Structures are given as C-alpha cells and as structure tokens.
Amino acid sequence: MRIEEILYTQGFGTRRVCAGLVQQGFVRVGEATVGDPGEEFEVQGLRFTVQGTEWAYQEKAYLMLHKPAGTECSQKPSTYPSIYTLLPAPLRQRPNRGAVQGVQAIGRLDQDTTGLLLMTDDGQFIHRMGSPKHHVPKVYEVGTKHPIDRSQVDRLLAGVVLDDDPKPVRAAACEAVADLHLRLTLTEGKYHQVKRMLAAVGNRVETLHRSCIGPLALPEDLAPGQWRWLEAEQVEALRNARAGQPANRVDR
C-alpha cells in the first residue's frame, strides 16, 4: 500500500495532508525517512513514525479505555469533557465510510461512572457487542450508601421490576464483597440500570465502576484516562463472549 494511503487510513489527515507529511520528511519507517508519498509498504506488522509519534498499522482499531469520573461518552458533551479528548488525534480521525469519523465507544457509561470502556471503528464489532441477543456479561463494582444484606442480593438475583418495564430485570451474578461493596454482573444494558436496580431493593449507588466486559478485565496497571490497544486474542474472545460462559481472563 502507498505510504500516503497508509497514513490516511490510520487517521493522520486527508490524503493531501498525508502526502505533505511525507514530502516534508516527517515520516520514518524503521531508521529511514520516507520522501515519496507513492512508496509502497507491506502493511502487515508495519510500524512507522509520524512527526515523532510511533504508530503500528491497524486495519481496524480496537482499544480499551479506563474511563475516569467527570467525563462524558459523547462526541458533543453537554457539561463534562468528552472521553474522546483522551485519545490521540489519529484515533479520532480514522476515516469511516458513511459514518462518523474515528473510533466510537461501545455503549456508554455515565459521567460519574468509571472503568472499562471498549472503542473501535469496526461497525460489525460494535453491533455484535451491543446486540441484546448475545448477552455479553458486564461486571460492576458498586459502592452502596447502605449496608448490603442477604435479602437485597436474593432480590437482585430473582429479579426486580423497573418503572419502565413490567418484565423483571435479573442480575446474572451478585456478590456482597463487603458491607458497602456489591459486585454485580449484568447481561442487559438498560438506562441507569445498576442505579435503578439498587433503588428497587431499597439501597443507593454511591460509586460505580465497570471492571469486566465478557472475558476482558480492566488491567490494574491501566490508570484512569489511559487507553491501550486490544490484542487479537482479546478481540476474538470478546467476539465469542456469551452469558454463562466461563470468564477465561484475557486482560494484559
């Protein structure tokens, strides 16, 4: 593939801008500066540098973000900064035919909720992970206002009725880790679901953190606001995730 096309697919600007980056000597492959926008390279495993920024070619971008509190999962935030400001420009500018440019968050977390968020520019992967029929489990660490008792755990497992749906909503798993710490696994994604479920059993969410999606756990060394590429095996494990499957961790 031509180097200018490679830069374009990776989000470094329009084709004209990418050609200009090459012509001005801002692009290096290995130790060599590339001066011809038409020079071709094998993209598999290709690593290059643009204006000092090291980059690895990715046909599709798959990444995890540790969402910090006080951020919104929106391209046009209303009150708090957008999570997209935490990403480098190429990830926000990757071309996407007939869609919004750049990677998109798979689902949303409230501004005060922290934890694991997946992002990609692969529309099929977004649909797969967000589809209700696949029931990909998500684990939440819930800090509660009141101590958790056995009856609350039992009711969450049996199912509670929310105000917008007569059908009970059940936790796939529920564990009182400590008096004020509940670990809750859900396979649905209703609006403010965790907060509403806790309210339905007479408690209140004080803090909320998503620690796992399917087999993928948020790495302990990924600080709030940081992001990381997903490995191929992590993406494949997420594609195959189903409710009830054993959680064979593929975190890094």
Short mmCIF file of C-alpha atoms in Angstrom, two decimals:
data_model
loop_
_atom_site.label_atom_id
_atom_site.label_comp_id
_atom_site.label_asym_id
_atom_site.label_seq_id
_atom_site.Cartn_x
_atom_site.Cartn_y
_atom_site.Cartn_z
CA MET A 1 0.00 0.00 0.00
CA ARG A 2 1.21 3.53 -0.75
CA ILE A 3 2.57 5.30 2.31
CA GLU A 4 0.23 8.27 1.86
CA GLU A 5 -2.73 5.86 1.80
CA ILE A 6 -1.42 4.09 4.88
CA LEU A 7 -1.26 7.38 6.79
CA TYR A 8 -4.76 8.29 5.58
CA THR A 9 -6.31 5.00 6.75
CA GLN A 10 -4.68 5.44 10.16
CA GLY A 11 -6.19 8.89 10.68
CA PHE A 12 -3.25 11.22 10.08
CA GLY A 13 -5.31 13.56 7.90
CA THR A 14 -6.65 13.87 4.39
CA ARG A 15 -4.74 12.26 1.55
CA ARG A 16 -3.28 15.65 0.65
CA VAL A 17 -2.16 16.27 4.23
CA CYS A 18 -0.64 12.78 4.41
CA ALA A 19 1.23 13.30 1.15
CA GLY A 20 2.54 16.57 2.55
CA LEU A 21 3.76 14.89 5.73
CA VAL A 22 5.80 12.50 3.62
CA GLN A 23 7.17 15.17 1.29
CA GLN A 24 8.27 17.30 4.25
CA GLY A 25 10.25 14.43 5.71
CA PHE A 26 8.04 13.87 8.74
CA VAL A 27 7.53 10.12 8.17
CA ARG A 28 10.01 7.38 9.02
CA VAL A 29 9.83 3.63 8.56
CA GLY A 30 12.48 1.96 10.66
CA GLU A 31 15.55 4.20 10.53
CA ALA A 32 14.81 5.60 7.07
CA THR A 33 12.92 8.78 6.23
CA VAL A 34 10.30 8.23 3.52
CA GLY A 35 10.23 11.01 0.93
CA ASP A 36 7.97 9.64 -1.79
CA PRO A 37 4.21 9.55 -0.99
CA GLY A 38 3.85 6.77 -3.57
CA GLU A 39 6.38 4.42 -1.99
CA GLU A 40 4.70 1.13 -1.14
CA PHE A 41 4.97 -0.96 2.02
CA GLU A 42 3.57 -4.24 3.27
CA VAL A 43 1.10 -3.24 5.96
CA GLN A 44 1.17 -6.46 7.98
CA GLY A 45 3.19 -5.70 11.10
CA LEU A 46 4.21 -2.28 9.77
CA ARG A 47 5.44 0.24 12.33
CA PHE A 48 6.27 3.81 11.44
CA THR A 49 6.80 7.24 12.96
CA VAL A 50 4.97 10.46 12.07
CA GLN A 51 6.42 13.68 13.47
CA GLY A 52 7.99 11.68 16.30
CA THR A 53 4.83 9.70 17.09
CA GLU A 54 5.33 5.94 16.81
CA TRP A 55 2.44 4.06 15.28
CA ALA A 56 1.58 0.48 14.33
CA TYR A 57 -0.68 -0.16 11.33
CA GLN A 58 -4.11 -1.43 12.36
CA GLU A 59 -6.65 -2.36 9.68
CA LYS A 60 -9.36 -1.82 12.29
CA ALA A 61 -8.84 -0.13 15.63
CA TYR A 62 -9.82 -1.98 18.80
CA LEU A 63 -8.92 -0.48 22.14
CA MET A 64 -9.85 -0.28 25.79
CA LEU A 65 -10.09 2.92 27.79
CA HIS A 66 -10.12 3.34 31.55
CA LYS A 67 -12.86 5.94 31.75
CA PRO A 68 -12.30 8.43 34.55
CA ALA A 69 -15.05 10.14 36.50
CA GLY A 70 -16.21 13.52 35.27
CA THR A 71 -16.20 12.64 31.57
CA GLU A 72 -18.98 12.05 29.05
CA CYS A 73 -19.19 9.29 26.44
CA SER A 74 -20.27 11.75 23.77
CA GLN A 75 -18.72 13.49 20.78
CA LYS A 76 -20.69 16.58 21.82
CA PRO A 77 -20.62 16.67 25.63
CA SER A 78 -23.04 18.94 27.47
CA THR A 79 -21.31 19.53 30.80
CA TYR A 80 -18.16 17.45 31.24
CA PRO A 81 -15.18 16.84 28.93
CA SER A 82 -15.59 14.15 26.29
CA ILE A 83 -13.77 10.83 26.63
CA TYR A 84 -12.63 11.35 23.04
CA THR A 85 -10.28 14.12 24.18
CA LEU A 86 -8.29 11.38 25.96
CA LEU A 87 -7.38 9.78 22.61
CA PRO A 88 -4.69 10.85 20.13
CA ALA A 89 -5.90 12.66 17.01
CA PRO A 90 -5.37 9.73 14.60
CA LEU A 91 -7.85 7.58 16.54
CA ARG A 92 -10.41 10.38 16.39
CA GLN A 93 -9.84 11.00 12.67
CA ARG A 94 -9.74 7.49 11.19
CA PRO A 95 -11.85 7.56 8.01
CA ASN A 96 -15.11 5.66 8.10
CA ARG A 97 -17.35 5.39 5.06
CA GLY A 98 -20.87 6.61 5.69
CA ALA A 99 -20.30 7.03 9.41
CA VAL A 100 -18.80 9.35 12.00
CA GLN A 101 -15.03 9.52 11.73
CA GLY A 102 -12.81 7.79 14.23
CA VAL A 103 -13.36 5.15 16.86
CA GLN A 104 -16.66 5.01 18.72
CA ALA A 105 -17.45 3.89 22.26
CA ILE A 106 -19.37 0.62 22.52
CA GLY A 107 -22.15 1.63 24.87
CA ARG A 108 -21.92 4.43 27.38
CA LEU A 109 -21.01 4.97 31.00
CA ASP A 110 -22.49 7.86 32.99
CA GLN A 111 -20.26 10.84 33.72
CA ASP A 112 -19.74 9.67 37.31
CA THR A 113 -19.14 6.02 36.38
CA THR A 114 -15.58 4.79 35.90
CA GLY A 115 -13.98 1.72 34.41
CA LEU A 116 -13.65 -0.40 31.30
CA LEU A 117 -14.88 1.04 28.02
CA LEU A 118 -14.32 -0.55 24.60
CA MET A 119 -13.82 1.58 21.49
CA THR A 120 -13.50 0.68 17.81
CA ASP A 121 -14.16 1.76 14.24
CA ASP A 122 -15.46 -1.72 13.33
CA GLY A 123 -19.22 -1.35 12.87
CA GLN A 124 -19.87 -5.09 12.92
CA PHE A 125 -17.97 -5.46 16.20
CA ILE A 126 -19.97 -2.58 17.72
CA HIS A 127 -23.20 -4.30 16.68
CA ARG A 128 -22.01 -7.67 17.96
CA MET A 129 -21.03 -6.34 21.37
CA GLY A 130 -24.12 -4.17 21.76
CA SER A 131 -26.71 -6.65 20.50
CA PRO A 132 -29.14 -7.80 23.25
CA LYS A 133 -29.32 -11.32 21.81
CA HIS A 134 -25.67 -12.01 22.63
CA HIS A 135 -25.98 -11.02 26.31
CA VAL A 136 -22.30 -10.22 26.84
CA PRO A 137 -21.85 -10.09 30.63
CA LYS A 138 -20.53 -6.94 32.27
CA VAL A 139 -19.26 -6.79 35.85
CA TYR A 140 -19.75 -3.71 38.02
CA GLU A 141 -18.20 -2.85 41.36
CA VAL A 142 -20.89 -0.95 43.25
CA GLY A 143 -20.28 1.21 46.29
CA THR A 144 -23.56 1.48 48.19
CA LYS A 145 -24.98 4.03 50.61
CA HIS A 146 -26.42 1.43 52.96
CA PRO A 147 -25.02 -1.95 54.06
CA ILE A 148 -25.95 -4.81 51.79
CA ASP A 149 -27.97 -7.63 53.29
CA ARG A 150 -28.77 -11.11 52.02
CA SER A 151 -32.33 -10.21 51.07
CA GLN A 152 -31.11 -7.49 48.70
CA VAL A 153 -28.75 -9.93 46.99
CA ASP A 154 -31.53 -12.51 46.68
CA ARG A 155 -33.95 -9.98 45.19
CA LEU A 156 -31.38 -8.79 42.63
CA LEU A 157 -30.78 -12.39 41.58
CA ALA A 158 -34.52 -13.18 41.46
CA GLY A 159 -35.36 -10.03 39.51
CA VAL A 160 -36.71 -6.56 40.23
CA VAL A 161 -39.23 -4.54 38.25
CA LEU A 162 -38.12 -1.15 36.96
CA ASP A 163 -40.59 1.65 36.37
CA ASP A 164 -40.47 1.49 32.56
CA ASP A 165 -40.85 -2.27 32.05
CA PRO A 166 -43.12 -4.79 33.78
CA LYS A 167 -40.70 -7.61 32.97
CA PRO A 168 -38.32 -8.28 35.89
CA VAL A 169 -34.64 -7.48 35.39
CA ARG A 170 -32.26 -10.00 36.95
CA ALA A 171 -28.59 -9.93 37.84
CA ALA A 172 -26.63 -12.76 36.23
CA ALA A 173 -24.47 -12.84 39.36
CA CYS A 174 -24.41 -10.85 42.58
CA GLU A 175 -21.97 -10.92 45.48
CA ALA A 176 -21.66 -8.81 48.60
CA VAL A 177 -17.89 -8.26 48.71
CA ALA A 178 -18.12 -6.07 51.80
CA ASP A 179 -20.82 -4.21 53.74
CA LEU A 180 -20.83 -1.36 51.22
CA HIS A 181 -19.37 -3.14 48.18
CA LEU A 182 -21.52 -5.15 45.78
CA ARG A 183 -20.20 -6.99 42.70
CA LEU A 184 -22.97 -7.15 40.13
CA THR A 185 -22.95 -8.93 36.76
CA LEU A 186 -25.49 -7.86 34.13
CA THR A 187 -26.22 -9.14 30.63
CA GLU A 188 -28.52 -6.28 29.64
CA GLY A 189 -27.91 -2.60 29.16
CA LYS A 190 -30.92 -0.58 30.25
CA TYR A 191 -30.70 3.12 31.04
CA HIS A 192 -29.15 3.70 34.50
CA GLN A 193 -29.80 0.01 35.15
CA VAL A 194 -27.49 -0.55 38.12
CA LYS A 195 -28.68 2.57 39.93
CA ARG A 196 -32.34 1.71 39.34
CA MET A 197 -31.90 -1.91 40.40
CA LEU A 198 -30.27 -0.88 43.66
CA ALA A 199 -33.02 1.67 44.27
CA ALA A 200 -35.61 -1.06 43.69
CA VAL A 201 -34.20 -3.07 46.63
CA GLY A 202 -34.01 -0.05 48.94
CA ASN A 203 -30.37 0.92 48.54
CA ARG A 204 -28.46 3.58 46.65
CA VAL A 205 -25.39 3.65 44.42
CA GLU A 206 -22.65 5.92 45.71
CA THR A 207 -19.86 4.82 43.33
CA LEU A 208 -19.95 2.69 40.19
CA HIS A 209 -17.04 1.08 38.36
CA ARG A 210 -17.12 -1.39 35.46
CA SER A 211 -14.35 -3.93 35.95
CA CYS A 212 -15.04 -6.53 33.21
CA ILE A 213 -16.73 -6.97 29.85
CA GLY A 214 -17.10 -10.63 28.92
CA PRO A 215 -13.69 -12.27 29.41
CA LEU A 216 -11.83 -8.95 29.40
CA ALA A 217 -10.88 -7.42 32.75
CA LEU A 218 -9.63 -3.87 33.18
CA PRO A 219 -5.85 -4.19 33.74
CA GLU A 220 -4.67 -2.97 37.13
CA ASP A 221 -1.84 -1.02 35.52
CA LEU A 222 -4.13 0.96 33.19
CA ALA A 223 -4.71 4.24 35.04
CA PRO A 224 -7.86 6.37 34.70
CA GLY A 225 -7.73 8.30 31.43
CA GLN A 226 -5.29 5.87 29.77
CA TRP A 227 -6.04 3.68 26.75
CA ARG A 228 -4.47 0.57 25.23
CA TRP A 229 -4.74 -1.43 22.01
CA LEU A 230 -6.53 -4.76 22.31
CA GLU A 231 -4.57 -7.83 21.28
CA ALA A 232 -6.01 -10.05 18.52
CA GLU A 233 -6.85 -12.81 21.00
CA GLN A 234 -8.69 -10.35 23.22
CA VAL A 235 -10.84 -9.19 20.30
CA GLU A 236 -11.59 -12.80 19.34
CA ALA A 237 -12.53 -13.69 22.93
CA LEU A 238 -14.91 -10.74 23.05
CA ARG A 239 -16.48 -11.77 19.75
CA ASN A 240 -17.19 -15.21 21.23
CA ALA A 241 -18.40 -13.95 24.62
CA ARG A 242 -21.78 -15.21 25.79
CA ALA A 243 -23.65 -15.11 29.07
CA GLY A 244 -22.97 -18.19 31.17
CA GLN A 245 -19.58 -18.89 29.61
CA PRO A 246 -16.61 -19.21 31.97
CA ALA A 247 -14.64 -15.98 32.24
CA ASN A 248 -11.24 -17.00 30.90
CA ARG A 249 -9.45 -13.73 31.55
CA VAL A 250 -7.57 -12.21 28.65
CA ASP A 251 -6.54 -8.97 30.36
CA ARG A 252 -2.99 -7.69 29.93
#
